[in-house]
Coordinates of N, CA and C and ligand atoms in Angstrom, one line a residue:
X1 N -8.8 2.4 18.2 CA -8.6 1.1 17.4 C -7.6 2.2 16.3
X2 N -6.9 1.3 15.3 CA -6.7 2.4 14.5 C -6.3 1.4 13.2
X3 N -7.2 2.0 12.4 CA -7.6 0.9 10.9 C -6.7 0.5 9.8
X4 N -6.0 -0.4 8.8 CA -4.9 -0.8 8.4 C -5.5 -0.7 6.4
X5 N -4.5 0.3 6.5 CA -4.5 0.1 4.7 C -2.9 -0.1 4.1
X6 N -3.0 -0.2 2.5 CA -1.8 -0.2 2.7 C -1.6 0.9 1.3
X7 N -0.1 2.0 1.7 CA -0.6 2.4 1.2 C 0.6 2.4 -0.4
X8 N 0.5 2.9 -1.5 CA 0.5 2.3 -2.6 C 1.3 3.2 -3.8
X9 N 2.9 3.5 -3.4 CA 4.0 4.3 -4.5 C 4.4 4.2 -5.6
X10 N 4.8 4.7 -6.8 CA 5.9 4.3 -7.8 C 7.0 4.6 -6.3
X11 N 8.4 3.9 -7.0 CA 9.3 3.9 -7.0 C 10.4 4.2 -8.2
X12 N 11.3 5.2 -7.5 CA 12.3 5.4 -8.7 C 12.8 4.6 -9.9
X13 N 13.1 3.0 -9.6 CA 13.6 2.0 -10.9 C 12.3 1.9 -11.8
X14 N 10.9 2.9 -11.5 CA 10.0 2.4 -11.9 C 8.7 1.5 -11.4
X15 N 9.1 0.9 -10.3 CA 8.3 -0.5 -9.7 C 7.4 0.3 -8.6
X16 N 6.7 -0.5 -8.2 CA 5.8 -0.2 -7.3 C 5.7 -1.0 -6.0
X17 N 5.6 0.3 -5.0 CA 6.3 -0.2 -4.0 C 4.2 -0.7 -2.6
X18 N 4.6 -0.9 -2.1 CA 3.3 -1.1 -0.9 C 4.0 -1.6 0.7
X19 N 3.5 -0.2 1.4 CA 3.2 -0.7 2.6 C 2.4 -0.7 3.1
X20 N 2.2 -1.1 4.9 CA 1.2 -0.7 5.3 C 1.2 0.1 6.6
X21 N 0.4 1.0 6.8 CA -0.1 2.0 7.7 C -1.1 2.1 8.3
X22 N -0.7 2.1 9.9 CA -2.0 2.3 11.2 C -2.3 3.5 10.8
X23 N -1.7 5.1 10.7 CA -2.4 5.8 11.2 C -2.7 6.6 10.0
X24 N -3.7 5.8 9.7 CA -4.0 6.9 8.4 C -5.4 6.8 8.2
X25 N -6.0 7.9 7.4 CA -7.6 8.7 7.6 C -7.5 9.9 6.8
X26 N -8.9 9.2 6.4 CA -9.4 10.4 5.2 C -9.7 11.7 5.2
X27 N -9.8 13.2 4.7 CA -9.4 14.3 5.6 C -10.4 15.5 4.7
X28 N -11.4 15.3 5.7 CA -12.9 16.4 4.5 C -13.1 15.8 4.2
X29 N -13.9 16.2 3.4 CA -15.3 15.6 2.0 C -14.3 16.1 1.3
X30 N -13.4 16.6 1.0 CA -12.9 16.3 -0.2 C -12.3 14.7 -0.7
X31 N -11.2 14.9 -1.8 CA -10.5 13.8 -2.3 C -9.2 14.2 -1.3
X32 N -9.0 14.0 0.4 CA -7.7 14.3 0.5 C -7.8 12.8 1.4
X33 N -6.4 12.4 1.7 CA -6.2 11.7 2.7 C -5.0 11.3 3.4
X34 N -4.9 10.9 4.6 CA -3.4 11.4 5.6 C -2.8 10.7 5.6
X35 N -1.7 9.8 5.5 CA -1.3 9.3 6.7 C 0.3 9.3 7.4
X36 N 0.6 9.0 8.7 CA 2.2 9.2 8.5 C 2.7 8.2 8.3
X37 N 3.9 9.1 8.2 CA 4.9 8.0 7.8 C 6.4 8.6 8.0
X38 N 7.6 7.7 8.9 CA 7.9 8.5 9.0 C 9.6 8.5 7.5
X39 N 10.3 9.5 7.7 CA 10.7 9.9 6.1 C 11.7 9.0 5.6
X40 N 12.7 8.2 7.4 CA 13.1 6.7 6.4 C 12.5 6.0 5.7
X41 N 11.1 5.4 5.3 CA 10.6 4.8 4.2 C 10.8 4.9 3.0
X42 N 10.9 4.2 1.8 CA 10.4 4.6 0.6 C 9.4 5.3 0.2
X43 N 8.4 4.9 0.9 CA 6.9 5.5 0.8 C 7.2 6.4 0.8
X44 N 7.7 7.4 1.8 CA 7.8 8.8 2.4 C 8.5 9.1 1.2
X45 N 9.8 8.9 0.3 CA 10.2 9.6 0.0 C 9.7 9.4 -2.1
X46 N 9.2 8.5 -1.5 CA 8.2 8.2 -3.3 C 7.1 9.5 -3.4
X47 N 6.2 9.2 -2.0 CA 5.0 10.6 -2.7 C 5.9 11.6 -2.5
X48 N 6.7 12.4 -1.9 CA 7.1 13.7 -2.4 C 7.5 14.1 -3.4
X49 N 8.1 12.9 -4.3 CA 8.9 12.7 -6.0 C 8.2 12.8 -6.9
X50 N 7.2 11.2 -6.8 CA 5.4 11.8 -7.7 C 4.6 12.4 -7.4
X51 N 4.7 13.2 -6.0 CA 3.0 13.6 -5.5 C 2.0 12.8 -6.2
X52 N 1.7 11.6 -5.5 CA 0.8 10.4 -6.4 C 0.3 9.4 -4.8
X53 N 0.0 8.5 -4.5 CA -0.2 7.1 -4.0 C -1.4 7.1 -3.5
X54 N -1.6 5.6 -3.9 CA -2.7 4.9 -3.6 C -3.4 4.1 -2.4
X55 N -4.7 4.5 -1.8 CA -4.5 3.6 -0.6 C -5.4 2.5 -0.7
X56 N -5.2 1.2 -0.2 CA -6.1 -0.2 -0.1 C -6.6 -0.2 0.9
X57 N -7.7 -1.0 1.3 CA -8.3 -1.1 2.7 C -8.6 -2.7 2.5
X58 N -7.6 -3.0 3.2 CA -7.3 -5.0 3.0 C -8.6 -5.5 3.9
X59 N -8.9 -6.5 3.3 CA -10.4 -7.3 4.7 C -9.5 -8.0 5.7
X60 N -10.4 -8.3 6.5 CA -9.8 -8.7 7.5 C -9.0 -10.5 7.6
X61 N -9.3 -10.9 6.2 CA -9.1 -12.1 5.7 C -7.9 -11.5 4.7
X62 N -7.1 -10.8 4.8 CA -5.7 -10.8 3.9 C -4.8 -9.7 4.7
X63 N -4.8 -9.8 6.2 CA -4.2 -8.7 7.1 C -2.7 -9.7 7.0
X64 N -3.1 -10.6 6.5 CA -1.7 -11.6 6.3 C -0.9 -11.2 5.9
X65 N -1.8 -11.1 4.2 CA -1.4 -11.3 2.9 C -0.5 -9.0 3.0
X66 N -1.6 -8.8 3.9 CA -1.2 -7.0 3.8 C 0.2 -6.9 4.3
X67 N 0.6 -8.0 5.6 CA 1.5 -7.5 6.4 C 3.1 -7.9 5.9
X68 N 2.7 -8.5 4.8 CA 3.5 -8.8 4.0 C 4.8 -7.9 3.3
X69 N 3.9 -6.5 2.8 CA 4.2 -5.7 2.6 C 5.0 -4.6 3.6
X70 N 4.9 -5.4 4.1 CA 6.6 -4.9 6.1 C 7.6 -5.2 5.9
X71 N 7.6 -6.3 5.3 CA 8.6 -6.7 5.0 C 10.1 -5.9 4.8
X72 N 11.1 -6.5 5.1 CA 12.2 -5.5 5.3 C 12.7 -5.7 3.7
X73 N 13.6 -4.4 4.1 CA 14.5 -4.3 2.2 C 15.8 -5.0 2.6
X74 N 16.1 -6.2 1.5 CA 17.6 -6.7 1.2 C 18.3 -5.5 0.7
X75 N 18.9 -6.7 -0.2 CA 20.0 -6.2 -0.8 C 19.7 -4.9 -2.0
X76 N 19.9 -4.4 -2.4 CA 20.0 -3.1 -3.5 C 18.7 -2.4 -3.0
X77 N 18.2 -2.6 -2.1 CA 16.9 -2.2 -1.7 C 15.5 -2.4 -1.8
X78 N 15.8 -4.0 -2.2 CA 14.2 -4.8 -2.8 C 13.2 -5.1 -2.1
X79 N 12.5 -5.2 -1.9 CA 11.9 -5.9 -1.2 C 10.8 -6.8 -2.5
X80 N 11.5 -8.3 -2.3 CA 10.8 -8.8 -3.0 C 10.1 -9.9 -2.5
X81 N 9.3 -9.4 -1.3 CA 8.2 -10.1 -0.9 C 6.8 -9.6 -1.4
X82 N 7.4 -8.6 -2.0 CA 6.0 -7.8 -3.0 C 5.4 -8.1 -4.0
X83 N 6.2 -9.9 -4.7 CA 5.4 -10.5 -5.6 C 4.9 -11.0 -5.4
X84 N 4.6 -11.3 -4.2 CA 3.6 -12.5 -3.6 C 1.8 -11.9 -3.2
X85 N 1.4 -10.6 -3.3 CA 0.8 -10.2 -3.3 C -0.1 -9.6 -4.6
X86 N -1.2 -9.8 -4.7 CA -2.0 -9.5 -5.6 C -2.1 -8.0 -5.9
X87 N -1.6 -8.0 -7.0 CA -2.5 -5.7 -7.6 C -3.0 -6.6 -8.6
X88 N -3.2 -4.8 -8.5 CA -4.6 -3.8 -9.8 C -4.2 -2.8 -9.8
X89 N -4.3 -2.3 -11.3 CA -3.3 -1.5 -11.6 C -4.8 -0.4 -11.7
X90 N -4.0 1.5 -10.9 CA -4.2 2.3 -10.4 C -5.0 2.8 -11.7
X91 N -6.0 3.8 -11.9 CA -6.9 4.2 -13.1 C -5.8 5.4 -13.2
X92 N -6.8 6.4 -12.0 CA -5.7 7.7 -12.6 C -4.7 8.8 -12.0
X93 N -3.8 7.3 -11.0 CA -2.7 7.8 -11.2 C -1.9 6.7 -11.6
X94 N -0.5 6.4 -11.1 CA 0.4 6.3 -11.8 C 0.4 4.9 -10.1
X95 N -0.3 4.4 -10.6 CA -0.2 2.8 -9.2 C -0.5 2.1 -9.0
X96 N -0.7 1.0 -8.0 CA -1.4 0.2 -8.8 C -1.5 0.1 -7.1
X97 N -2.7 -0.7 -6.8 CA -3.7 -0.9 -5.6 C -3.2 -3.1 -5.1
X98 N -3.1 -2.7 -4.1 CA -3.5 -4.6 -3.4 C -4.6 -4.8 -3.9
X99 N -4.3 -6.0 -4.9 CA -6.1 -6.3 -5.1 C -7.0 -7.4 -4.0
X100 N -8.0 -7.3 -4.3 CA -8.9 -8.4 -4.0 C -9.0 -9.8 -4.0
X101 N -8.4 -10.6 -3.6 CA -8.2 -11.8 -3.9 C -10.2 -12.3 -3.5
X102 N -10.4 -12.9 -4.8 CA -11.5 -12.9 -4.5 C -12.1 -14.3 -4.4
X103 N -12.7 -15.3 -3.7 CA -12.6 -16.9 -3.4 C -14.0 -17.6 -3.7
X104 N -13.9 -18.0 -4.3 CA -14.9 -19.0 -5.2 C -15.2 -20.3 -5.1
X105 N -16.4 -21.0 -5.1 CA -16.2 -22.2 -4.8 C -17.5 -23.1 -5.5
X106 N -17.5 -24.5 -5.7 CA -18.4 -25.2 -6.4 C -19.6 -25.3 -5.9
X107 N -20.6 -25.9 -4.8 CA -21.9 -26.0 -4.5 C -22.4 -27.4 -4.5
X108 N -21.6 -28.0 -5.5 CA -22.1 -29.2 -6.1 C -20.9 -29.8 -6.4
Ligands
FMN1 C1 0.9 -3.9 10.8 C2 1.9 -2.2 10.3 C3 1.3 -1.3 10.5 C4 2.2 0.2 10.1 N1 2.0 1.3 10.5 C5 2.6 2.8 10.3 C6 2.3 3.5 10.0 O1 1.1 3.7 10.2 N2 3.5 4.8 9.6 C7 5.1 4.4 9.7 O2 5.2 5.0 9.2 N3 5.1 2.7 9.5 C8 3.8 1.8 9.5 N4 4.7 0.6 9.4 C9 5.7 0.1 9.4 C10 6.1 0.3 7.7 O3 4.9 0.6 6.4 C11 7.0 -0.7 6.8 O4 8.4 -0.5 7.9 C12 7.2 -1.0 5.7 O5 8.0 -1.7 5.0 C13 7.9 0.4 5.0 O6 8.7 0.2 3.3 P1 8.8 1.2 2.7 O7 10.2 2.0 2.7 O8 8.8 0.3 1.6 O9 8.1 2.3 2.3 C14 3.6 -0.4 9.4 C15 4.1 -1.8 9.6 C16 3.4 -2.8 9.5 C17 3.7 -4.1 10.3

């Protein structure tokens, strides 16, 4: 069974990209994390250029939301579906996380 993570990277225009990956895992006990990505994807090119990425682990109820980050790019290589994803800024690298929406309700 493969995990589902969302990799966050910085785009050349200063915006942020999020993309789901199944082939991903922590590597060793230090701060290393590996994922497999085709060089055709922006994610691969962004990591090479920026030397940084974030990793978000969606909860089960977020799987559909996370899959939006796999939306194909349209004109000018834009990925407008990302606007629907809640994000949080990263604090150690220049990047964003796919935020975990917190659902609350009143019992009264
Ligand atoms: C559930 C899921 C898992 C995926 N896992 C991978 C993966 O492990 N490696 C990969 O190269 N692409 C994977 N993809 C495809 C890319 O993440 C996807 O095409 C993405 O839109 C590429 O965006 P980018 O060009 O912004 O990097 C996966 C897609 C989905 C829906």
